CSV table of C-alpha atoms and ligand atoms in Angstrom, one decimal:
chain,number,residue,atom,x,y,z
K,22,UNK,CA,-40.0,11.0,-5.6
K,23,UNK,CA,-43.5,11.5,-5.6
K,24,UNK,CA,-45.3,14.5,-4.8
K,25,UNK,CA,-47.9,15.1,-1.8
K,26,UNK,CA,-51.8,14.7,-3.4
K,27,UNK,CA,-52.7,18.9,-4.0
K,28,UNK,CA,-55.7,18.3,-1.8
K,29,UNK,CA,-53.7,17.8,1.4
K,30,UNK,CA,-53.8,20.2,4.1
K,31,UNK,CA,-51.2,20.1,6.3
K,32,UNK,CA,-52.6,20.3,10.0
K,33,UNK,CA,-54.1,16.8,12.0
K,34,UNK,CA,-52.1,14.3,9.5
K,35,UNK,CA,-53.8,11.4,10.7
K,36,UNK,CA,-51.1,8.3,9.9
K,37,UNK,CA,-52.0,4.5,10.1
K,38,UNK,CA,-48.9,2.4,11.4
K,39,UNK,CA,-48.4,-1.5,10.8
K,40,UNK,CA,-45.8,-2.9,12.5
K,41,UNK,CA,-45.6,-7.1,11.8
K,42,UNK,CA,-41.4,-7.6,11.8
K,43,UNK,CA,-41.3,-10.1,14.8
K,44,UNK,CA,-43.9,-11.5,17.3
K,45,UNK,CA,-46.1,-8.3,17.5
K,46,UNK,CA,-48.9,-7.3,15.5
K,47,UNK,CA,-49.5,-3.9,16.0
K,48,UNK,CA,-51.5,-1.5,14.5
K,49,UNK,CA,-51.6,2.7,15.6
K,50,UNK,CA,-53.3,5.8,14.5
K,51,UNK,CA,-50.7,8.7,15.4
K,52,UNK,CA,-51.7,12.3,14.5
K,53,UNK,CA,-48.8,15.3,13.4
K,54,UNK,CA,-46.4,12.6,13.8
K,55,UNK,CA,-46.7,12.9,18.0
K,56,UNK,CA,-50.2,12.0,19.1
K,57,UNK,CA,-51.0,8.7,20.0
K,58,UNK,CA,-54.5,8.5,19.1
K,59,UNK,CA,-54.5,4.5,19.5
K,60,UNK,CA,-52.0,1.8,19.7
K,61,UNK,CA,-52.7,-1.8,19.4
K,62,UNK,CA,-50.9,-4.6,20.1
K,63,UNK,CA,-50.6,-8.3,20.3
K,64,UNK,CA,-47.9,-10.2,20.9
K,65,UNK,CA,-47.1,-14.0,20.1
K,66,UNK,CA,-44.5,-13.9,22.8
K,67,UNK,CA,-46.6,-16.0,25.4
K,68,UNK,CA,-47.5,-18.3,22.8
K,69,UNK,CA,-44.1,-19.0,21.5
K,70,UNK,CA,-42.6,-19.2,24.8
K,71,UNK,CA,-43.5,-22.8,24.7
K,72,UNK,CA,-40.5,-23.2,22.1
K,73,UNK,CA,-38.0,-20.9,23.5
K,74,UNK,CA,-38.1,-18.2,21.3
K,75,UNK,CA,-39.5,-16.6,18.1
K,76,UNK,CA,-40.4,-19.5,15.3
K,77,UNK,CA,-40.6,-17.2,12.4
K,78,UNK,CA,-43.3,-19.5,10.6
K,79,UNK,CA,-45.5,-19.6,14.1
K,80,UNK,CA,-44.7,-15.4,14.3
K,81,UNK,CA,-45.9,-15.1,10.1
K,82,UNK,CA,-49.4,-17.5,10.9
K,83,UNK,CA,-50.2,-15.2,14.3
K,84,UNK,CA,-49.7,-11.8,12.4
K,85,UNK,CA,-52.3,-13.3,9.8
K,86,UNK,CA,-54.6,-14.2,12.8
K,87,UNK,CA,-54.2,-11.4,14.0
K,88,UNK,CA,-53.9,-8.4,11.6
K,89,UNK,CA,-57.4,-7.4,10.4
K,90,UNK,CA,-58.7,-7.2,14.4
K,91,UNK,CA,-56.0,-5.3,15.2
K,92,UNK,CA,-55.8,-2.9,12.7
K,93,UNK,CA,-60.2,-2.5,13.1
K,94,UNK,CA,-59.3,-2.2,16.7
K,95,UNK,CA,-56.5,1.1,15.8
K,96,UNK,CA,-58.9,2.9,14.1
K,97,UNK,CA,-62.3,2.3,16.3
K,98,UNK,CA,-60.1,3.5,19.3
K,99,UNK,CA,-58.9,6.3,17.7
K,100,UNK,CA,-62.3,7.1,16.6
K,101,UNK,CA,-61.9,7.6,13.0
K,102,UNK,CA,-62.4,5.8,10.0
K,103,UNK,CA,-60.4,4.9,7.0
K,104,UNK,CA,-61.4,8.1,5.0
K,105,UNK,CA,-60.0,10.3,7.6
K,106,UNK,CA,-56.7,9.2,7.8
K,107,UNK,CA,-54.1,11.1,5.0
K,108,UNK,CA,-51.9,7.8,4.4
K,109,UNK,CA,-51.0,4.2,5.6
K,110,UNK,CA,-47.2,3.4,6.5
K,111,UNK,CA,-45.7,-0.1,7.2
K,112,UNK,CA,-42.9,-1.5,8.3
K,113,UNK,CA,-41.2,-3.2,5.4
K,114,UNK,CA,-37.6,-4.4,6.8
K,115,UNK,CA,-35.7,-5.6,8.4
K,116,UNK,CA,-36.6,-8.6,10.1
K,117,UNK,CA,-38.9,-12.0,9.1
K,118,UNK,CA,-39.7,-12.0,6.1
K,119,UNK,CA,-42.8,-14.0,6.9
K,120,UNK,CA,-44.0,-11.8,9.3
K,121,UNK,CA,-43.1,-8.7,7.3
K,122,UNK,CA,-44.6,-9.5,4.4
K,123,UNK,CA,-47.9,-9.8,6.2
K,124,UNK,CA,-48.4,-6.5,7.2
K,125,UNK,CA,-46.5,-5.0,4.9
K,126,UNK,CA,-49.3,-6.7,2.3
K,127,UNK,CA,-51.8,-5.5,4.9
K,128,UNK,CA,-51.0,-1.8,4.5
K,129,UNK,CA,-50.7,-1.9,0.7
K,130,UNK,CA,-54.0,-3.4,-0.2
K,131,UNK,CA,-55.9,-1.1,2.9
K,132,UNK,CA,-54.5,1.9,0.9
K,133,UNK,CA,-54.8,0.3,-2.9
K,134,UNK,CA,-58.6,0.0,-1.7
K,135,UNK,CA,-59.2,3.4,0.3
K,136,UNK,CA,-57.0,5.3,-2.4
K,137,UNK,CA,-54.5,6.5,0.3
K,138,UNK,CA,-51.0,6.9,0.0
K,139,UNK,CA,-49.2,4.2,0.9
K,140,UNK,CA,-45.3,4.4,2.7
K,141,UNK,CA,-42.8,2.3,3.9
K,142,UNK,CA,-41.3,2.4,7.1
K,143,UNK,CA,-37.7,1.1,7.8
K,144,UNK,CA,-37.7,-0.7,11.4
K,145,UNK,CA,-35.3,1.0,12.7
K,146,UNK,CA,-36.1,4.4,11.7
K,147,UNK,CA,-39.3,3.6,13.5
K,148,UNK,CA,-37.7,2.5,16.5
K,149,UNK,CA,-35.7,6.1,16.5
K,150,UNK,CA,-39.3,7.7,15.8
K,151,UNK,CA,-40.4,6.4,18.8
K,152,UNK,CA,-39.0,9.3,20.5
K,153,UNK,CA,-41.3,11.9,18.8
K,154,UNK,CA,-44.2,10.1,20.6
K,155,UNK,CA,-45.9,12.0,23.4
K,156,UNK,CA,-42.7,14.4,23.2
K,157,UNK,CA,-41.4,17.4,21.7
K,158,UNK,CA,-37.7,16.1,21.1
K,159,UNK,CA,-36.7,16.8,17.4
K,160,UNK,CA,-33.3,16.5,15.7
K,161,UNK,CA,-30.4,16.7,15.5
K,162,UNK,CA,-29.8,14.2,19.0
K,163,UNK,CA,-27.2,11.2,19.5
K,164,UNK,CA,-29.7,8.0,19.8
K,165,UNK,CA,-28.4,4.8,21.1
K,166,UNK,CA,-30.5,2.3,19.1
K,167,UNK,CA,-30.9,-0.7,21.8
K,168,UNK,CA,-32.9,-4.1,20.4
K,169,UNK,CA,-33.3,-8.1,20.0
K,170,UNK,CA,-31.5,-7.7,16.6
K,171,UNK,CA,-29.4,-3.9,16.1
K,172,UNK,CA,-27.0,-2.5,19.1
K,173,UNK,CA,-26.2,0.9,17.4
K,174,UNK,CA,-25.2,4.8,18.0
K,175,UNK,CA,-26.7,6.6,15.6
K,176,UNK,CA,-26.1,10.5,14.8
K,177,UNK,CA,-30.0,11.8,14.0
K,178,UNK,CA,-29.0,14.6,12.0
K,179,UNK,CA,-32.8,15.9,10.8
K,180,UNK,CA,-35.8,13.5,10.4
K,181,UNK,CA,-34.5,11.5,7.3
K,182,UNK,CA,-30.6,11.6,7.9
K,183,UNK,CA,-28.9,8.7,9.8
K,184,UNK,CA,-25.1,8.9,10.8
K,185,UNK,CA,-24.1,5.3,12.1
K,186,UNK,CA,-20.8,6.3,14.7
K,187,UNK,CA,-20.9,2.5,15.6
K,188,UNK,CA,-22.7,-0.9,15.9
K,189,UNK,CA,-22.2,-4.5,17.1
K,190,UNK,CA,-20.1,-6.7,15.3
K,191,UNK,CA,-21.8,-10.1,16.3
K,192,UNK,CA,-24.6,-10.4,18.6
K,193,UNK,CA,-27.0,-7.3,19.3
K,194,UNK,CA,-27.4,-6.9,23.1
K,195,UNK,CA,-31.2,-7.7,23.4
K,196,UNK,CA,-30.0,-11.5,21.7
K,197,UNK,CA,-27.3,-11.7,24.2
K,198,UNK,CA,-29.6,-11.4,27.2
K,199,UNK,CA,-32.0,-13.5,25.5
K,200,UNK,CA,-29.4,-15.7,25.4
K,201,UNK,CA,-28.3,-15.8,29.1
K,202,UNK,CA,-31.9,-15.7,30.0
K,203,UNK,CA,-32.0,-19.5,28.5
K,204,UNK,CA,-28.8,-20.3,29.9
K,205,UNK,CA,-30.3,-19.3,33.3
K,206,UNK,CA,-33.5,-21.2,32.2
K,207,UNK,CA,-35.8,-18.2,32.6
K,208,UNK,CA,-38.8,-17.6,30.7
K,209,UNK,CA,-39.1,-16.6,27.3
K,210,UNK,CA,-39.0,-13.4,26.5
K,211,UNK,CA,-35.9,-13.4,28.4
K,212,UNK,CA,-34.8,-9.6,28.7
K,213,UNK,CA,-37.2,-8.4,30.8
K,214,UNK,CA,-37.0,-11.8,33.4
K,215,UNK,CA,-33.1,-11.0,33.7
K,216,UNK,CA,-33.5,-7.4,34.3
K,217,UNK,CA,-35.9,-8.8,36.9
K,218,UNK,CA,-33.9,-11.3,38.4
K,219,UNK,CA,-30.5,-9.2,38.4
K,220,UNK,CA,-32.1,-6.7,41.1
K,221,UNK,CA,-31.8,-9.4,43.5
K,222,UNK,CA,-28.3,-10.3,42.7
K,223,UNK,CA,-25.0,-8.6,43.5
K,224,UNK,CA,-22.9,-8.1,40.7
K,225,UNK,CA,-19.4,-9.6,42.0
K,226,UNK,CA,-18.7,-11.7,39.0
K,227,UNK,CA,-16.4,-9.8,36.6
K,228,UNK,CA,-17.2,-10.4,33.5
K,229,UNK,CA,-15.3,-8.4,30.3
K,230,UNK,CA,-16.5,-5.3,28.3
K,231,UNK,CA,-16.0,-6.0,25.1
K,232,UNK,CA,-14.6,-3.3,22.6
K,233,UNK,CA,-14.6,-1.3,26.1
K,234,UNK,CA,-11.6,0.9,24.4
K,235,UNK,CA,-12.0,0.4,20.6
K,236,UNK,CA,-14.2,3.0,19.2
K,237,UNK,CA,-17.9,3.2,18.9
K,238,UNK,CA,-18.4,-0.7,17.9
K,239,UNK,CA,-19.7,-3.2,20.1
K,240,UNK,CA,-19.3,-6.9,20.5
K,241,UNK,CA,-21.5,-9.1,22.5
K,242,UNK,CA,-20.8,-12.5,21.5
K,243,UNK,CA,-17.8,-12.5,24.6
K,244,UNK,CA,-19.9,-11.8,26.8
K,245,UNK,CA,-22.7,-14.6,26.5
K,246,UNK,CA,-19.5,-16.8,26.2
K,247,UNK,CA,-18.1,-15.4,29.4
K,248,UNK,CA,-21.5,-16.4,31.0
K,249,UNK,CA,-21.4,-19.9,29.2
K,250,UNK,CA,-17.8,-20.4,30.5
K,251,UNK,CA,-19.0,-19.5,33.9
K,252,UNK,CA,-21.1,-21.6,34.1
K,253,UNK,CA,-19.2,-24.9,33.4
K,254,UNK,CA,-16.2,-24.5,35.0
K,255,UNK,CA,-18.6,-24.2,38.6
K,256,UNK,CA,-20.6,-26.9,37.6
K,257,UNK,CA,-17.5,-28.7,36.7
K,258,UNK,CA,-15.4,-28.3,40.2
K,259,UNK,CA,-19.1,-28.9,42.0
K,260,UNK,CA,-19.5,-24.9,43.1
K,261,UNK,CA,-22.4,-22.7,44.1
K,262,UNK,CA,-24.4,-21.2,40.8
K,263,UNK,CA,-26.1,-18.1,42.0
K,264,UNK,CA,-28.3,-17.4,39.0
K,265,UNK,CA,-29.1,-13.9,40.1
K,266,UNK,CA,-25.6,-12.9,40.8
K,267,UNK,CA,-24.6,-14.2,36.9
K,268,UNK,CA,-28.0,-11.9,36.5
K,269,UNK,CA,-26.9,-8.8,38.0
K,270,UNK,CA,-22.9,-9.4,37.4
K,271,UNK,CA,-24.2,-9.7,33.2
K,272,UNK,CA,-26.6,-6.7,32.9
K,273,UNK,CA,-23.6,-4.4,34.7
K,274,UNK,CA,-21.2,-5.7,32.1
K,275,UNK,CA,-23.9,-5.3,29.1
K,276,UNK,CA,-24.9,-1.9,30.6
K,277,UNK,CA,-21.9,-0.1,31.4
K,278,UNK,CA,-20.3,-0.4,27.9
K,279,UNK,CA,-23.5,0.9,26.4
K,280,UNK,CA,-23.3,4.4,29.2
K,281,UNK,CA,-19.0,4.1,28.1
K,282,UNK,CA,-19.4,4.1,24.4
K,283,UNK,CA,-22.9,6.5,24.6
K,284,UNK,CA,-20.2,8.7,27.1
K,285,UNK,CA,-17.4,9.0,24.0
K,286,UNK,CA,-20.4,9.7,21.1
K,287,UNK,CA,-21.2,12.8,23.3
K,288,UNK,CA,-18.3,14.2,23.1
K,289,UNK,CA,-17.3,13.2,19.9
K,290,UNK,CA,-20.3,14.7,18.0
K,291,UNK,CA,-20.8,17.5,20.6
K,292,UNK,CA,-24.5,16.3,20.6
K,293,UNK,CA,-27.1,17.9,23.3
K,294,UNK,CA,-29.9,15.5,23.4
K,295,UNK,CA,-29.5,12.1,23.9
K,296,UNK,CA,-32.0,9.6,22.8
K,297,UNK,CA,-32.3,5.8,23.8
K,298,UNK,CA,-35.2,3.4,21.6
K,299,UNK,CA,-35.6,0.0,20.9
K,300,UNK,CA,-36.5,-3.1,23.3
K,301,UNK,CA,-33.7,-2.7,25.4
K,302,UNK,CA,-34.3,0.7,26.1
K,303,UNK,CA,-37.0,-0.9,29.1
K,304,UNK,CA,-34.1,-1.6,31.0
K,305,UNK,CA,-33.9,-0.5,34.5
K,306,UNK,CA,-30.5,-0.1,35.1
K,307,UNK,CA,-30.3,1.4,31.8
K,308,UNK,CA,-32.5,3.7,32.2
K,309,UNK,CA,-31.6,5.2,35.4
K,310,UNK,CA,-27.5,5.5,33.6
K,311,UNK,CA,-28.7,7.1,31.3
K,312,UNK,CA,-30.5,9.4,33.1
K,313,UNK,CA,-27.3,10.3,35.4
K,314,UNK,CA,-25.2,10.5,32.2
K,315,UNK,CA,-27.3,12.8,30.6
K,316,UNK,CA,-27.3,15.1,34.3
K,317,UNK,CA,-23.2,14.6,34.7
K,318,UNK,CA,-22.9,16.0,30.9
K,319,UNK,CA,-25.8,18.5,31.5
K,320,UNK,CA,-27.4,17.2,28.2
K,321,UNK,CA,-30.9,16.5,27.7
K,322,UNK,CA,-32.2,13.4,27.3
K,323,UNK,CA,-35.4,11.3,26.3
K,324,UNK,CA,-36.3,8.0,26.5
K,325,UNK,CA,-39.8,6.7,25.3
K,326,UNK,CA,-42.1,4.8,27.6
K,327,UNK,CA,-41.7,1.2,27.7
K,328,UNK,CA,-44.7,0.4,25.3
K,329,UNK,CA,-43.4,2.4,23.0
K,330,UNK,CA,-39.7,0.9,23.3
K,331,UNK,CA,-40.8,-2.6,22.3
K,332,UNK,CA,-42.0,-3.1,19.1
K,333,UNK,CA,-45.4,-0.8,18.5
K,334,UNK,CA,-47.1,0.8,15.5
K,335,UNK,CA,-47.1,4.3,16.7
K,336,UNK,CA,-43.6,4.9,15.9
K,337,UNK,CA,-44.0,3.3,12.7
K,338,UNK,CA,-47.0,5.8,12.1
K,339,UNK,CA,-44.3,8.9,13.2
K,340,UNK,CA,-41.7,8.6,10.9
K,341,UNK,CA,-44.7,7.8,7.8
K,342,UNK,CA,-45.5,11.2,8.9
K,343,UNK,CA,-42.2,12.7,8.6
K,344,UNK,CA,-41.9,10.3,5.3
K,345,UNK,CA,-45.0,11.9,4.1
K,346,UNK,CA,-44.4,15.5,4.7
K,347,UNK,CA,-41.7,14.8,2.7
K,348,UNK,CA,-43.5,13.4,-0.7
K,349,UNK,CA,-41.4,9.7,0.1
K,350,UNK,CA,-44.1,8.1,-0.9
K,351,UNK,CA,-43.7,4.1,-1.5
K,352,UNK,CA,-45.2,2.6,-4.7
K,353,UNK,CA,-47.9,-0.6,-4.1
K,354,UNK,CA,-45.0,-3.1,-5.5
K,355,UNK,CA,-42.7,-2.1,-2.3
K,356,UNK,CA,-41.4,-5.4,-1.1
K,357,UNK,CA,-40.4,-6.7,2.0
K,358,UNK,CA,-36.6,-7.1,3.1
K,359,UNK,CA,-34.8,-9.3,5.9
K,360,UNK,CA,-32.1,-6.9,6.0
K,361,UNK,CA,-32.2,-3.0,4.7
K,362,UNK,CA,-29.2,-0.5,5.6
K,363,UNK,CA,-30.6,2.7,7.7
J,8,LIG,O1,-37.2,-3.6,19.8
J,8,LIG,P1,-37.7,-5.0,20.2
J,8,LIG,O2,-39.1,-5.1,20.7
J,8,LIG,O3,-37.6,-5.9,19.0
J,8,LIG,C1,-36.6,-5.9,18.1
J,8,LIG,O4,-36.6,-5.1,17.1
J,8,LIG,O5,-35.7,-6.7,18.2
J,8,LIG,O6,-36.7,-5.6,21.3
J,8,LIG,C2,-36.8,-6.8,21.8
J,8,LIG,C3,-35.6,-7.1,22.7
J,8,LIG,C4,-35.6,-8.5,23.2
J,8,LIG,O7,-34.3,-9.0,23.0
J,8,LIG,C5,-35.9,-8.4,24.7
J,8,LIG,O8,-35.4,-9.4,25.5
J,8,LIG,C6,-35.4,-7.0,25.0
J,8,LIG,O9,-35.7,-6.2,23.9
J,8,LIG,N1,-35.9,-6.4,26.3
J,8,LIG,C7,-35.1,-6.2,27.4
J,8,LIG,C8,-36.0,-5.7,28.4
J,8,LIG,N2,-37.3,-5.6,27.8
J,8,LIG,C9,-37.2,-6.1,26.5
J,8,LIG,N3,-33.8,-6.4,27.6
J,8,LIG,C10,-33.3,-6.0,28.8
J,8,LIG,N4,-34.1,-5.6,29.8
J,8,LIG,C11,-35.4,-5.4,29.6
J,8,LIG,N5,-36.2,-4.9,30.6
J,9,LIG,ZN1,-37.9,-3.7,17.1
């Protein structure tokens, strides 16, 4: 592992964090780990709604657009230059591998040229970092890990050690309300126009929890099939479709097993903070369950502010700090990965 440069001292680390996996390029300047000095983003999410979703080659060529004016941007709001910051972190999986590479690239050669350290940043692990922003929460804490690609409970024992208790076997909940989202022919991105809609519907529909009894795994394939189901058979026998009663009947039954299963990890790892990050973690109703589950166990709790819930560079820039405090340093050959374990 290699060691810290001797001429580092060890107060206002100023971190640089890329952040290109999906349809945001983002770019942040985040001091001790905590202080969001700047964080830029733009998304391609408008763009590609025109094809229903992400188009990894489309999301690769907009982070290339993008990436230079965004990262300038990070460090002129944060107002510093290059030379003042102590190292550059990326995220280098998982995800596209298009879009990775193109920050991931980014960061390398912006520290090759300043001399900087350079480290890379596990997606994930970001996403979990995103908690330190603004905050003074700090391991060990349970974290439900909620996003368009993972759906996972994760026991944070210190800032580099990850205990998975469970995670989804097929779909990861963000995807599944995606997914309903086109089914109910609502705009792309489709999570936050369900959430939306489902606070003018009633939840009378009763669709299944899946895995609601079998340990800390979740499944949410069922449940997008439940919806798909639905859906024909009352178009088949010529009945009423209330979209925003499928709406609020889907995020109860996506929600509630998250607040069932989060309920058990409690208890089964005796945690006292509870964290929630990723995409998901903007969720109304989730938010506000998790805020009463956290008050019924008398636990404390923390969930980051939306911006920093959906993909951002800040909480890549936390855990480089963390990373870098620690000598992991990543060498200028680091590649890029579609899929990494924590
Ligand atoms: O963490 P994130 O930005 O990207 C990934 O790493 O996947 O999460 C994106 C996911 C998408 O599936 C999006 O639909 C979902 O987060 N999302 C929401 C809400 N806001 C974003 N899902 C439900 N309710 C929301 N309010
Ligand atoms: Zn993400």
């Amino acid at each position: 592992m290699a060691k810290l440069p001797h001429w580092h001292i060890m107060t206002d680390i100023k971190i640089l964090g890329i952040e290109t996996s999906c349809d945001e390029t983002s770019a942040a300047v985040v001091a001790d780990g905590r202080r969001v000095l700047s964080n830029v983003i733009a998304s391609s999410a408008q763009y590609q709604a025109q094809f229903g979703g992400v188009v990894p080659e489309v999301a690769a060529r907009k982070h290339i657009e993008n990436i230079s004016q965004v990262v300038d941007c990070a460090l002129e709001q944060a107002g510093i230059t290059i030379r003042e910051l102590s190292a550059i972190a990326a995220t280098n999986g998982p995800g596209l591998i298009g879009a990775l590479l193109v920050g991931l690239n980014y960061g390398k050669a912006l520290a090759y040229g300043a001399d900087l350290p350079f480290v890379a940043v596990h997606h994930i692990q970001g996403h979990i970092a995103s908690n330190f922003l603004e905050s003074h929460v700090a391991p060990p804490f349970l974290c439900l890990v909620v996003s368009g690609g993972h759906t996972m409970l994760i026991n944070v024992v210190d800032y580099h050690t990850y205990n998975i208790l469970g995670s989804t076997q097929d779909d990861a909940v963000g995807e599944a309300y995606d997914k309903v989202a086109r089914l109910l022919k609502l705009p792309y991105p489709g999570g936050p126009a369900l959430d939306a809609l489902a606070k003018e519907g009633v939840p009378n529909i009763p669709f299944p929890m899946a895995f609601a009894n079998q340990g800390l795994d979740f499944s949410y394939s069922g449940l997008k099939s439940a919806v798909i189901n639905y859906i024909n058979t009352k178009t088949m026998k010529n009945e009423e479709i209330v979209n925003k009663d499928i709406a609020a009947s889907f995020q109860k039954a996506a929600i509630d097993v998250l607040i069932k299963k989060t309920a058990v990890a409690i208890k089964q790892t005796k945690a006292t903070t509870l964290t929630v990050c990723g995409g998901v973690a903007c969720n109304s109703l989730l938010r506000n369950k998790i805020q009463s589950l956290a008050e019924e166990l008398g636990i404390d709790y923390h969930i980051p502010k939306p911006v920093f819930c959906t993909d951002n560079g800040a909480m890549i820039a936390a855990l480089g700090y963390y990373k870098f405090l620690q000598g992991e340093l990543s060498p200028l050959n680091t590649n890029a990965h579609a899929v990494i374990s924590l």
